[in-house]
Short mmCIF file of C-alpha atoms in Angstrom, two decimals:
data_model
loop_
_atom_site.label_atom_id
_atom_site.label_comp_id
_atom_site.label_asym_id
_atom_site.label_seq_id
_atom_site.Cartn_x
_atom_site.Cartn_y
_atom_site.Cartn_z
CA MET A 1 38.71 -1.40 7.15
CA GLU A 2 35.17 -0.98 8.44
CA ALA A 3 35.17 -4.53 9.78
CA ILE A 4 38.55 -4.10 11.49
CA GLY A 5 37.40 -0.87 13.15
CA GLY A 6 34.15 -2.53 14.17
CA LEU A 7 35.98 -5.49 15.69
CA SER A 8 38.23 -3.14 17.66
CA LEU A 9 35.13 -1.46 19.05
CA GLY A 10 33.56 -4.85 19.76
CA PHE A 11 36.54 -6.30 21.61
CA SER A 12 36.83 -3.19 23.78
CA HIS A 13 33.36 -4.00 25.13
CA ALA A 14 33.37 -7.81 24.84
CA LEU A 15 36.43 -8.17 27.08
CA SER A 16 34.74 -6.40 29.99
CA LEU A 17 34.25 -8.56 33.07
CA GLY A 18 30.44 -8.55 32.84
CA ASN A 19 30.29 -9.53 29.17
CA LEU A 20 32.91 -12.26 29.69
CA GLY A 21 30.67 -13.64 32.44
CA TRP A 22 27.64 -13.76 30.14
CA ALA A 23 29.72 -15.46 27.43
CA LEU A 24 31.00 -18.08 29.88
CA LEU A 25 27.50 -18.79 31.20
CA GLY A 26 26.11 -19.10 27.67
CA CYS A 27 28.89 -21.46 26.59
CA PHE A 28 28.40 -23.66 29.65
CA LEU A 29 24.62 -23.85 29.23
CA GLY A 30 24.90 -24.37 25.48
CA THR A 31 27.36 -27.21 25.82
CA ALA A 32 25.13 -28.91 28.40
CA VAL A 33 22.12 -28.42 26.14
CA GLY A 34 23.96 -29.86 23.15
CA VAL A 35 24.92 -32.95 25.15
CA LEU A 36 21.36 -33.70 26.25
CA PRO A 37 19.48 -35.48 23.43
CA GLY A 38 16.28 -33.81 22.31
CA ILE A 39 17.01 -30.47 24.00
CA GLY A 40 18.35 -27.94 21.52
CA PRO A 41 19.45 -24.30 21.56
CA ALA A 42 16.01 -23.12 20.41
CA LEU A 43 14.36 -24.55 23.52
CA THR A 44 17.04 -23.17 25.83
CA ILE A 45 16.93 -19.66 24.39
CA ALA A 46 13.12 -19.76 24.49
CA LEU A 47 13.24 -20.63 28.19
CA LEU A 48 15.79 -17.85 28.81
CA LEU A 49 13.81 -15.17 26.94
CA PRO A 50 12.20 -13.78 30.12
CA ILE A 51 15.61 -12.41 31.15
CA THR A 52 15.19 -9.81 28.40
CA TYR A 53 12.97 -7.94 30.86
CA GLN A 54 15.87 -7.56 33.32
CA VAL A 55 19.17 -7.76 31.41
CA SER A 56 20.70 -5.31 28.93
CA ALA A 57 20.42 -6.18 25.25
CA THR A 58 24.19 -6.68 24.89
CA GLY A 59 24.41 -9.09 27.83
CA ALA A 60 21.34 -11.06 26.74
CA PHE A 61 22.52 -11.58 23.16
CA ILE A 62 26.03 -12.54 24.25
CA LEU A 63 24.35 -15.17 26.46
CA PHE A 64 22.06 -16.38 23.65
CA CYS A 65 24.88 -16.64 21.10
CA GLY A 66 27.01 -18.49 23.66
CA VAL A 67 24.16 -20.98 24.04
CA PHE A 68 23.82 -21.22 20.25
CA TYR A 69 27.53 -21.88 19.63
CA GLY A 70 27.82 -24.13 22.69
CA ALA A 71 24.96 -26.35 21.55
CA MET A 72 26.70 -26.86 18.22
CA TYR A 73 29.84 -27.95 20.10
CA GLY A 74 28.04 -30.23 22.54
CA GLY A 75 25.71 -31.84 20.01
CA SER A 76 28.47 -34.16 18.79
CA THR A 77 28.99 -35.77 22.21
CA THR A 78 25.89 -37.96 22.27
CA SER A 79 26.31 -38.70 18.56
CA ILE A 80 29.72 -40.16 19.26
CA LEU A 81 29.18 -41.80 22.65
CA LEU A 82 25.61 -43.06 22.29
CA ASN A 83 24.94 -42.91 18.55
CA THR A 84 22.11 -40.53 19.48
CA PRO A 85 22.36 -37.16 17.67
CA GLY A 86 21.22 -34.30 19.88
CA GLU A 87 20.72 -32.06 16.83
CA SER A 88 19.93 -32.73 13.17
CA GLY A 89 23.34 -31.32 12.23
CA SER A 90 25.01 -34.07 14.30
CA ILE A 91 23.35 -36.96 12.48
CA ILE A 92 26.22 -37.38 10.01
CA THR A 93 28.77 -37.18 12.85
CA ALA A 94 27.22 -40.30 14.34
CA LEU A 95 28.00 -42.35 11.22
CA GLU A 96 31.74 -42.52 11.89
CA GLY A 97 31.90 -41.11 15.43
CA ALA A 98 29.88 -43.93 17.00
CA LYS A 99 32.03 -46.51 15.18
CA MET A 100 35.17 -44.84 16.51
CA ALA A 101 33.71 -45.02 20.03
CA ARG A 102 32.94 -48.71 19.62
CA SER A 103 36.53 -49.19 18.48
CA GLY A 104 37.87 -47.55 21.65
CA ARG A 105 38.67 -44.21 20.00
CA ALA A 106 35.95 -42.04 21.52
CA GLY A 107 38.57 -39.60 22.84
CA PRO A 108 40.08 -38.67 19.46
CA ALA A 109 36.58 -38.49 17.96
CA LEU A 110 35.41 -36.05 20.64
CA ALA A 111 38.64 -34.06 20.38
CA THR A 112 38.52 -33.67 16.59
CA ALA A 113 34.87 -32.64 16.88
CA ALA A 114 35.75 -29.96 19.47
CA VAL A 115 38.75 -28.58 17.57
CA GLY A 116 36.86 -28.75 14.27
CA SER A 117 34.03 -26.79 15.87
CA PHE A 118 36.56 -24.16 16.99
CA VAL A 119 38.10 -23.83 13.52
CA ALA A 120 34.67 -23.60 11.89
CA GLY A 121 33.45 -21.15 14.52
CA VAL A 122 36.38 -18.82 13.84
CA VAL A 123 35.87 -19.07 10.06
CA GLY A 124 32.14 -18.45 10.43
CA THR A 125 32.60 -15.49 12.77
CA LEU A 126 35.14 -13.94 10.39
CA GLY A 127 32.52 -14.38 7.69
CA ILE A 128 29.94 -12.55 9.80
CA ALA A 129 32.37 -9.70 10.47
CA PHE A 130 33.63 -9.18 6.92
CA LEU A 131 30.63 -10.26 4.81
CA GLY A 132 27.91 -8.78 7.01
CA PRO A 133 28.55 -5.12 6.06
CA ILE A 134 28.82 -6.10 2.36
CA ILE A 135 25.44 -7.81 2.49
CA VAL A 136 24.05 -4.71 4.23
CA ASP A 137 25.12 -2.52 1.29
CA TYR A 138 23.14 -4.69 -1.11
CA ALA A 139 20.23 -5.06 1.30
CA LEU A 140 19.76 -1.27 1.38
CA LEU A 141 18.77 -1.49 -2.28
CA LEU A 142 15.79 -3.70 -1.43
CA GLY A 143 12.29 -2.23 -1.29
CA PRO A 144 9.04 -3.65 0.15
CA ALA A 145 8.44 -5.76 -2.98
CA GLU A 146 11.87 -7.38 -2.71
CA TYR A 147 11.44 -7.95 1.01
CA PHE A 148 8.10 -9.68 0.49
CA SER A 149 9.59 -11.89 -2.23
CA LEU A 150 12.60 -12.65 -0.03
CA MET A 151 10.34 -13.68 2.85
CA LEU A 152 8.33 -15.80 0.44
CA LEU A 153 11.56 -17.52 -0.57
CA CYS A 154 12.36 -18.08 3.10
CA PHE A 155 8.91 -19.59 3.68
CA VAL A 156 9.10 -21.93 0.72
CA THR A 157 12.66 -23.13 1.11
CA VAL A 158 12.60 -23.69 4.86
CA SER A 159 9.20 -25.38 4.76
CA ALA A 160 9.07 -27.25 1.48
CA VAL A 161 12.61 -28.08 0.45
CA LEU A 162 14.48 -29.14 3.57
CA GLY A 163 11.78 -31.24 5.20
CA GLY A 164 10.95 -34.82 4.36
CA SER A 165 7.58 -33.77 2.92
CA ALA A 166 6.73 -30.46 1.25
CA LEU A 167 3.08 -30.83 2.28
CA ARG A 168 3.96 -31.33 5.94
CA GLY A 169 6.38 -28.41 5.89
CA LEU A 170 3.88 -26.04 4.30
CA THR A 171 1.16 -27.20 6.71
CA SER A 172 3.42 -26.29 9.63
CA LEU A 173 4.16 -22.95 7.99
CA PHE A 174 0.47 -22.07 7.61
CA PHE A 175 -0.12 -23.01 11.23
CA GLY A 176 2.60 -20.52 12.21
CA LEU A 177 1.19 -17.86 9.88
CA SER A 178 -2.24 -18.31 11.48
CA LEU A 179 -0.79 -17.81 14.96
CA GLY A 180 1.01 -14.67 13.74
CA LEU A 181 -2.26 -13.15 12.49
CA VAL A 182 -3.97 -13.37 15.89
CA GLY A 183 -4.53 -9.96 17.50
CA ILE A 184 -5.26 -6.40 16.41
CA ASP A 185 -4.71 -5.55 12.75
CA LEU A 186 -2.14 -2.75 12.79
CA GLN A 187 -3.71 -0.92 9.84
CA THR A 188 -7.43 -1.28 10.47
CA GLY A 189 -7.37 -1.56 14.27
CA GLN A 190 -9.83 -4.46 14.12
CA PRO A 191 -9.34 -7.67 16.13
CA ARG A 192 -8.93 -10.82 14.08
CA MET A 193 -8.89 -14.49 15.05
CA THR A 194 -9.25 -13.58 18.74
CA PHE A 195 -12.54 -15.49 19.27
CA GLY A 196 -13.74 -12.62 21.43
CA LEU A 197 -11.02 -13.12 24.07
CA PRO A 198 -9.49 -9.82 25.20
CA GLU A 199 -6.36 -11.73 26.28
CA LEU A 200 -5.61 -12.38 22.58
CA PHE A 201 -5.91 -8.77 21.42
CA ASP A 202 -2.12 -8.37 21.79
CA GLY A 203 -1.53 -11.55 19.81
CA VAL A 204 -0.01 -14.87 20.83
CA ASN A 205 3.33 -14.49 22.59
CA VAL A 206 6.12 -16.01 20.49
CA VAL A 207 7.90 -17.10 23.68
CA LEU A 208 4.83 -19.11 24.63
CA VAL A 209 4.70 -20.81 21.22
CA ALA A 210 8.41 -21.61 21.24
CA VAL A 211 8.28 -23.11 24.72
CA ALA A 212 5.13 -25.07 23.81
CA LEU A 213 6.62 -26.53 20.62
CA PHE A 214 10.11 -27.25 21.87
CA ALA A 215 9.65 -27.99 25.59
CA VAL A 216 6.09 -29.14 26.26
CA ALA A 217 5.71 -31.04 22.98
CA GLU A 218 9.05 -32.82 23.41
CA ALA A 219 8.27 -33.77 27.01
CA LEU A 220 4.83 -35.11 26.11
CA HIS A 221 6.24 -36.97 23.11
CA MET A 222 8.94 -38.61 25.22
CA ALA A 223 6.35 -39.56 27.86
CA TRP A 224 4.24 -41.14 25.14
CA HIS A 225 7.08 -43.24 23.81
CA HIS A 226 9.10 -43.77 26.99
CA VAL A 227 10.54 -47.23 27.42
CA GLU A 228 12.33 -48.21 30.62
CA GLY A 229 16.02 -48.95 30.30
CA ARG A 230 19.39 -47.32 30.72
CA ALA A 231 21.53 -45.90 27.95
CA ARG A 232 24.95 -47.46 27.82
CA VAL A 233 27.83 -44.99 27.94
CA ARG A 234 31.10 -46.27 26.59
CA PRO A 235 34.48 -45.23 28.05
CA VAL A 236 35.82 -42.02 26.49
CA GLY A 237 39.46 -43.07 26.50
CA ARG A 238 42.24 -40.57 25.85
CA LEU A 239 41.06 -37.05 25.11
CA TRP A 240 43.64 -35.66 22.74
CA LEU A 241 44.65 -36.35 19.16
CA SER A 242 47.80 -38.09 18.04
CA ARG A 243 50.06 -36.47 15.45
CA SER A 244 48.54 -38.72 12.78
CA ASP A 245 45.00 -37.77 13.86
CA LEU A 246 45.87 -34.06 13.66
CA LYS A 247 47.32 -34.49 10.19
CA ARG A 248 44.27 -36.40 8.99
CA SER A 249 41.83 -33.91 10.54
CA PHE A 250 43.38 -30.62 9.38
CA TRP A 251 42.13 -30.42 5.79
CA PRO A 252 38.69 -31.87 6.61
CA TRP A 253 38.32 -29.03 9.17
CA ILE A 254 39.18 -26.44 6.51
CA ARG A 255 37.03 -28.00 3.79
CA GLY A 256 34.09 -28.49 6.15
CA ALA A 257 34.22 -24.88 7.37
CA GLY A 258 34.46 -23.55 3.81
CA LEU A 259 31.53 -25.68 2.72
CA GLY A 260 29.27 -25.05 5.71
CA PHE A 261 29.33 -21.24 5.95
CA PRO A 262 27.76 -20.47 2.53
CA PHE A 263 24.94 -22.93 3.25
CA GLY A 264 24.26 -21.18 6.55
CA VAL A 265 24.03 -17.79 4.86
CA MET A 266 21.49 -19.02 2.30
CA PRO A 267 17.81 -18.67 3.31
CA ALA A 268 17.37 -22.44 3.40
CA GLY A 269 20.91 -23.64 3.91
CA GLY A 270 20.57 -25.39 7.24
CA THR A 271 23.16 -27.80 8.63
CA GLU A 272 21.93 -31.10 7.22
CA MET A 273 22.98 -30.57 3.60
CA PRO A 274 26.56 -29.27 4.17
CA THR A 275 27.33 -31.99 6.74
CA MET A 276 26.16 -34.64 4.31
CA LEU A 277 28.14 -33.15 1.43
CA SER A 278 31.21 -32.86 3.66
CA TYR A 279 30.94 -36.51 4.67
CA TYR A 280 30.76 -37.73 1.09
CA ALA A 281 33.57 -35.38 0.06
CA GLU A 282 35.84 -36.74 2.79
CA LYS A 283 34.91 -40.30 1.85
CA LYS A 284 36.04 -39.60 -1.71
CA LEU A 285 39.20 -37.69 -0.73
CA VAL A 286 40.46 -39.97 2.05
CA ALA A 287 43.89 -41.52 1.61
CA PRO A 288 43.69 -45.07 0.18
CA GLU A 289 45.32 -46.60 3.27
CA HIS A 290 42.50 -45.24 5.45
CA ALA A 291 39.58 -45.79 3.07
CA GLU A 292 38.60 -49.10 4.67
CA GLU A 293 37.96 -47.33 8.01
CA PHE A 294 34.83 -45.65 6.63
CA GLY A 295 31.83 -47.68 7.74
CA THR A 296 33.88 -50.22 9.72
CA THR A 297 36.09 -48.98 12.58
CA GLY A 298 35.30 -45.32 11.93
CA ALA A 299 37.34 -42.75 10.00
CA ILE A 300 38.33 -39.57 11.81
CA GLU A 301 37.88 -37.57 8.57
CA GLY A 302 34.18 -38.50 8.68
CA VAL A 303 33.90 -36.75 12.06
CA ALA A 304 36.18 -33.75 11.48
CA GLY A 305 34.64 -32.58 8.19
CA PRO A 306 30.92 -32.81 9.07
CA GLU A 307 31.43 -31.23 12.51
CA ALA A 308 33.26 -28.28 10.95
CA ALA A 309 30.52 -27.93 8.32
CA ASN A 310 27.85 -28.08 11.03
CA ASN A 311 29.36 -25.28 13.11
CA ALA A 312 30.25 -23.06 10.15
CA ALA A 313 26.68 -23.35 8.86
CA ALA A 314 25.36 -22.47 12.32
CA ALA A 315 27.50 -19.32 12.32
CA GLY A 316 26.29 -18.42 8.84
CA VAL A 317 22.68 -18.45 10.07
CA LEU A 318 23.43 -15.23 11.99
CA VAL A 319 24.26 -13.32 8.77
CA PRO A 320 20.74 -13.17 7.23
CA MET A 321 19.22 -12.64 10.68
CA LEU A 322 21.40 -9.61 11.50
CA THR A 323 21.58 -8.07 8.03
CA LEU A 324 18.16 -8.87 6.55
CA GLY A 325 16.03 -9.67 9.60
CA LEU A 326 15.36 -13.13 8.14
CA PRO A 327 15.62 -16.09 10.55
CA THR A 328 16.47 -19.29 8.69
CA SER A 329 16.24 -21.62 11.70
CA ALA A 330 14.07 -21.97 14.76
CA THR A 331 16.89 -20.69 16.99
CA ALA A 332 17.38 -17.61 14.82
CA ALA A 333 13.63 -16.98 14.84
CA ILE A 334 13.55 -17.00 18.64
CA MET A 335 16.59 -14.71 18.78
CA LEU A 336 14.78 -12.37 16.37
CA SER A 337 11.86 -12.23 18.80
CA ALA A 338 14.34 -11.29 21.53
CA PHE A 339 15.60 -8.39 19.38
CA GLN A 340 12.01 -7.26 18.94
CA SER A 341 11.37 -7.40 22.68
CA TYR A 342 14.12 -4.78 23.05
CA GLY A 343 12.56 -2.67 20.32
CA ILE A 344 15.42 -3.49 17.93
CA GLN A 345 14.62 -4.56 14.37
CA PRO A 346 17.46 -6.49 12.68
CA GLY A 347 17.99 -5.47 9.09
CA PRO A 348 20.19 -3.37 6.79
CA LEU A 349 20.37 -0.44 9.21
CA LEU A 350 21.32 -2.50 12.27
CA PHE A 351 25.07 -2.07 11.69
CA GLN A 352 24.56 1.71 11.74
CA THR A 353 21.88 2.16 14.43
CA GLN A 354 23.22 -0.49 16.84
CA ALA A 355 26.91 -0.62 15.90
CA GLU A 356 28.15 -1.12 19.47
CA LEU A 357 25.72 -3.99 20.10
CA VAL A 358 26.46 -5.76 16.79
CA TRP A 359 30.25 -5.55 16.96
CA THR A 360 30.35 -6.47 20.65
CA LEU A 361 28.24 -9.49 19.78
CA ILE A 362 30.56 -10.51 16.93
CA ALA A 363 33.66 -10.04 19.08
CA SER A 364 32.04 -12.12 21.81
CA LEU A 365 31.66 -14.98 19.34
CA PHE A 366 35.45 -15.13 19.02
CA VAL A 367 35.74 -15.16 22.81
CA ALA A 368 33.08 -17.86 23.06
CA ASN A 369 34.98 -20.08 20.63
CA VAL A 370 38.05 -20.02 22.86
CA MET A 371 35.94 -20.66 25.97
CA LEU A 372 34.19 -23.59 24.34
CA VAL A 373 37.45 -25.39 23.50
CA VAL A 374 38.56 -24.97 27.12
CA LEU A 375 35.19 -26.23 28.40
CA ASN A 376 34.64 -29.12 26.01
CA LEU A 377 37.83 -31.12 26.35
CA PRO A 378 38.07 -31.44 30.16
CA LEU A 379 34.31 -31.61 30.87
CA ILE A 380 33.44 -34.59 28.67
CA GLY A 381 33.23 -36.86 31.72
CA LEU A 382 30.74 -34.48 33.35
CA TRP A 383 28.44 -34.48 30.32
CA VAL A 384 28.44 -38.28 30.32
CA ARG A 385 27.21 -38.22 33.94
CA ILE A 386 24.44 -35.75 33.08
CA LEU A 387 23.21 -38.21 30.47
CA LYS A 388 22.53 -40.72 33.25
CA ILE A 389 19.58 -38.62 34.49
CA PRO A 390 16.43 -40.72 33.86
CA GLN A 391 14.27 -39.27 31.11
CA PRO A 392 11.09 -39.04 33.26
CA GLN A 393 12.80 -36.78 35.82
CA LEU A 394 14.53 -34.75 33.12
CA TYR A 395 11.39 -33.93 31.16
CA ALA A 396 9.24 -33.45 34.27
CA GLY A 397 11.67 -30.73 35.33
CA ILE A 398 11.42 -29.11 31.91
CA LEU A 399 7.60 -29.05 32.15
CA VAL A 400 7.74 -27.37 35.56
CA PHE A 401 10.25 -24.81 34.29
CA ALA A 402 8.16 -24.12 31.17
CA THR A 403 4.95 -23.66 33.18
CA ILE A 404 6.49 -21.30 35.73
CA GLY A 405 8.30 -19.28 33.06
CA THR A 406 5.20 -18.86 30.87
CA TYR A 407 2.94 -17.87 33.75
CA GLY A 408 5.58 -15.44 34.99
CA ILE A 409 5.53 -13.50 31.72
CA SER A 410 1.85 -12.44 31.80
CA ASN A 411 0.26 -14.04 34.90
CA SER A 412 -2.46 -15.29 32.55
CA VAL A 413 -4.27 -18.62 32.80
CA THR A 414 -5.19 -18.22 29.12
CA ASP A 415 -1.50 -18.35 28.28
CA LEU A 416 -1.13 -21.60 30.22
CA LEU A 417 -4.05 -23.10 28.29
CA LEU A 418 -2.43 -21.99 25.04
CA LEU A 419 0.92 -23.37 26.22
CA TYR A 420 -0.42 -26.88 26.72
CA GLY A 421 -2.86 -26.72 23.81
CA ILE A 422 -0.09 -25.83 21.36
CA GLY A 423 2.18 -28.30 23.17
CA ILE A 424 -0.27 -31.13 22.48
CA ILE A 425 -0.44 -30.07 18.82
CA GLY A 426 3.35 -30.08 18.77
CA MET A 427 3.38 -33.58 20.24
CA PHE A 428 1.23 -34.86 17.38
CA MET A 429 3.41 -32.93 14.92
CA ARG A 430 6.39 -34.93 16.17
CA ARG A 431 4.38 -38.14 16.08
CA PHE A 432 3.45 -37.65 12.41
CA ASP A 433 6.78 -36.07 11.39
CA PHE A 434 5.63 -32.47 10.87
CA PRO A 435 8.57 -30.04 11.27
CA VAL A 436 8.14 -27.45 14.04
CA ALA A 437 10.71 -24.89 12.83
CA PRO A 438 8.38 -23.54 10.07
CA VAL A 439 5.75 -22.79 12.74
CA VAL A 440 8.05 -20.40 14.60
CA ILE A 441 9.42 -18.90 11.38
CA GLY A 442 5.90 -18.39 10.00
CA MET A 443 4.74 -16.77 13.22
CA ILE A 444 7.69 -14.34 13.28
CA LEU A 445 7.89 -13.52 9.58
CA GLY A 446 4.16 -13.68 8.78
CA PRO A 447 3.26 -10.22 10.16
CA MET A 448 6.45 -8.77 8.63
CA ALA A 449 5.59 -10.24 5.22
CA GLU A 450 2.06 -8.85 5.53
CA GLN A 451 3.42 -5.38 6.22
CA ALA A 452 5.85 -5.59 3.30
CA LEU A 453 3.04 -6.73 1.00
CA ARG A 454 0.78 -3.86 2.06
CA GLN A 455 3.57 -1.32 1.69
CA ALA A 456 4.44 -2.62 -1.79
CA MET A 457 0.79 -2.43 -2.85
CA THR A 458 0.44 1.08 -1.43
CA ILE A 459 3.54 2.32 -3.28
CA SER A 460 2.38 0.73 -6.55
CA GLU A 461 -1.21 1.99 -6.06
CA GLY A 462 -2.58 -1.53 -6.03
CA ASP A 463 -0.65 -2.80 -9.05
CA TRP A 464 0.29 -6.46 -8.43
CA SER A 465 2.73 -6.40 -11.35
CA THR A 466 5.20 -4.52 -9.13
CA PHE A 467 6.48 -7.89 -7.91
CA VAL A 468 7.54 -8.93 -11.42
CA THR A 469 8.47 -5.57 -12.95
CA ARG A 470 11.14 -4.89 -10.31
CA PRO A 471 14.23 -6.95 -11.33
CA GLY A 472 15.24 -7.89 -7.79
CA SER A 473 11.77 -9.11 -6.84
CA LEU A 474 11.40 -11.03 -10.11
CA ALA A 475 14.75 -12.80 -9.62
CA ILE A 476 13.75 -13.89 -6.12
CA LEU A 477 10.33 -15.11 -7.29
CA ILE A 478 12.06 -17.21 -9.97
CA LEU A 479 14.08 -18.81 -7.18
CA VAL A 480 10.81 -19.47 -5.31
CA ALA A 481 9.38 -21.24 -8.37
CA LEU A 482 12.56 -23.29 -8.78
CA ALA A 483 12.50 -24.27 -5.11
CA LEU A 484 8.91 -25.46 -5.42
CA LEU A 485 9.01 -27.12 -8.84
CA GLY A 486 12.68 -28.00 -9.32
CA PRO A 487 12.79 -31.11 -7.07
CA ARG A 488 9.66 -32.56 -8.72
CA PHE A 489 11.04 -32.17 -12.24
CA TYR A 490 14.37 -33.62 -11.11
CA VAL A 491 12.66 -36.72 -9.68
CA ARG A 492 10.64 -37.20 -12.88
CA ILE A 493 13.72 -36.90 -15.08
CA MET A 494 15.64 -39.42 -12.96
CA ARG A 495 12.71 -41.84 -13.06
CA ARG A 496 12.50 -41.58 -16.85
CA ARG A 497 16.21 -42.21 -17.17
CA ALA A 498 15.97 -45.20 -14.86
CA ALA A 499 12.99 -46.57 -16.85
CA GLY A 500 14.83 -46.04 -20.13
CA ALA A 501 17.88 -47.85 -18.81
#
């Protein structure tokens, strides 16, 4: 009943003309961002963060979530047409989608991706509305010790488990933690890691770091590896699905959405794992007469299921961010910084202290899903034309935009030096396959984890055993140990079995 009442409140505000305008703008920008390879929602939201100084919190977050959902929709377009995933969650879509495009069935592939995204978006948003308050009730039972352990779990899983290398992920995390420690210590009032520069007393701006890692680093990396040549865009063909395509896509949409949302809610769920599991599930469950299409001409089930899982997982990411204040992706981390710029701290009390904002935001997600279906199907031809922009001009424009936006925040030359210094570091991180998401997450959560640690130690009068004597904290720390050690033991066991065989 609480969720239904909250949604009624949300729709009464979300359907206002101004909020509908922000939702439409966010969906349009997000879809364009998803179509352009290498430019994700994290970069776009980071570049749009300066509007938080001029726009109301409700309008800004409706815009940001529209960009977030739109990028998930648009990310499948380049995967299908060019076999070039714009986002990591679209990698699996390319396996069958690109083959369908080569077989002259790009239209049905794009259509099932769009409708699957809509179905998953609705399922995910319903999950946010009905599961969010339940999670809040449990979150209110958490103390500083549990929060520190939970953030530790977030650090470990996002950095060490999902990346290709645990060492690289943890290195990126510690880089982010170091950036988060720059500035004045809130408890002692002493400057730390400022190198005597007064400009760093307030810390390093998270907007600056996000723009440096996602915009400047990507532009420099593309300039480093740029090779002349034009990408070939294949004809889209018919846009809609046949009756057979609809029948074959329906259950993969449902299964993908049901599989993706729980992974998004988990601290390290992400979109890669559920899309991969969905693909293999559909490959096993496909009707025998269509089984030969997998890996040859392209099976529509291999597009419908992973795309639904991708979008449902993306919606699930908003649950821990809103209810626990824990960002589990780079995009969520940047949105968390936007909340903080308004003086709003996401967490268990958000549904009570900012009820109108939260429920308007959730209602706007339903509106955005409808808008995105309307935008995606007829505008596919436009996105294909945007892809014809040469990469040098595209990334040069991004550099100009990033420089102007960063300087406009503080009018500081020091910030510009940091922008390009961190951008160069980010370029080398891409070159040597270091993930950048843990940097942003470490920078955002690092100071919060420090505060939780200090509060827990103050309450326990300096007794470190408080983290293992409290059942909730102990359970989370066990999960941390399993996340760190479990994969290694699993690999050893499998190697021994292989050697014994």
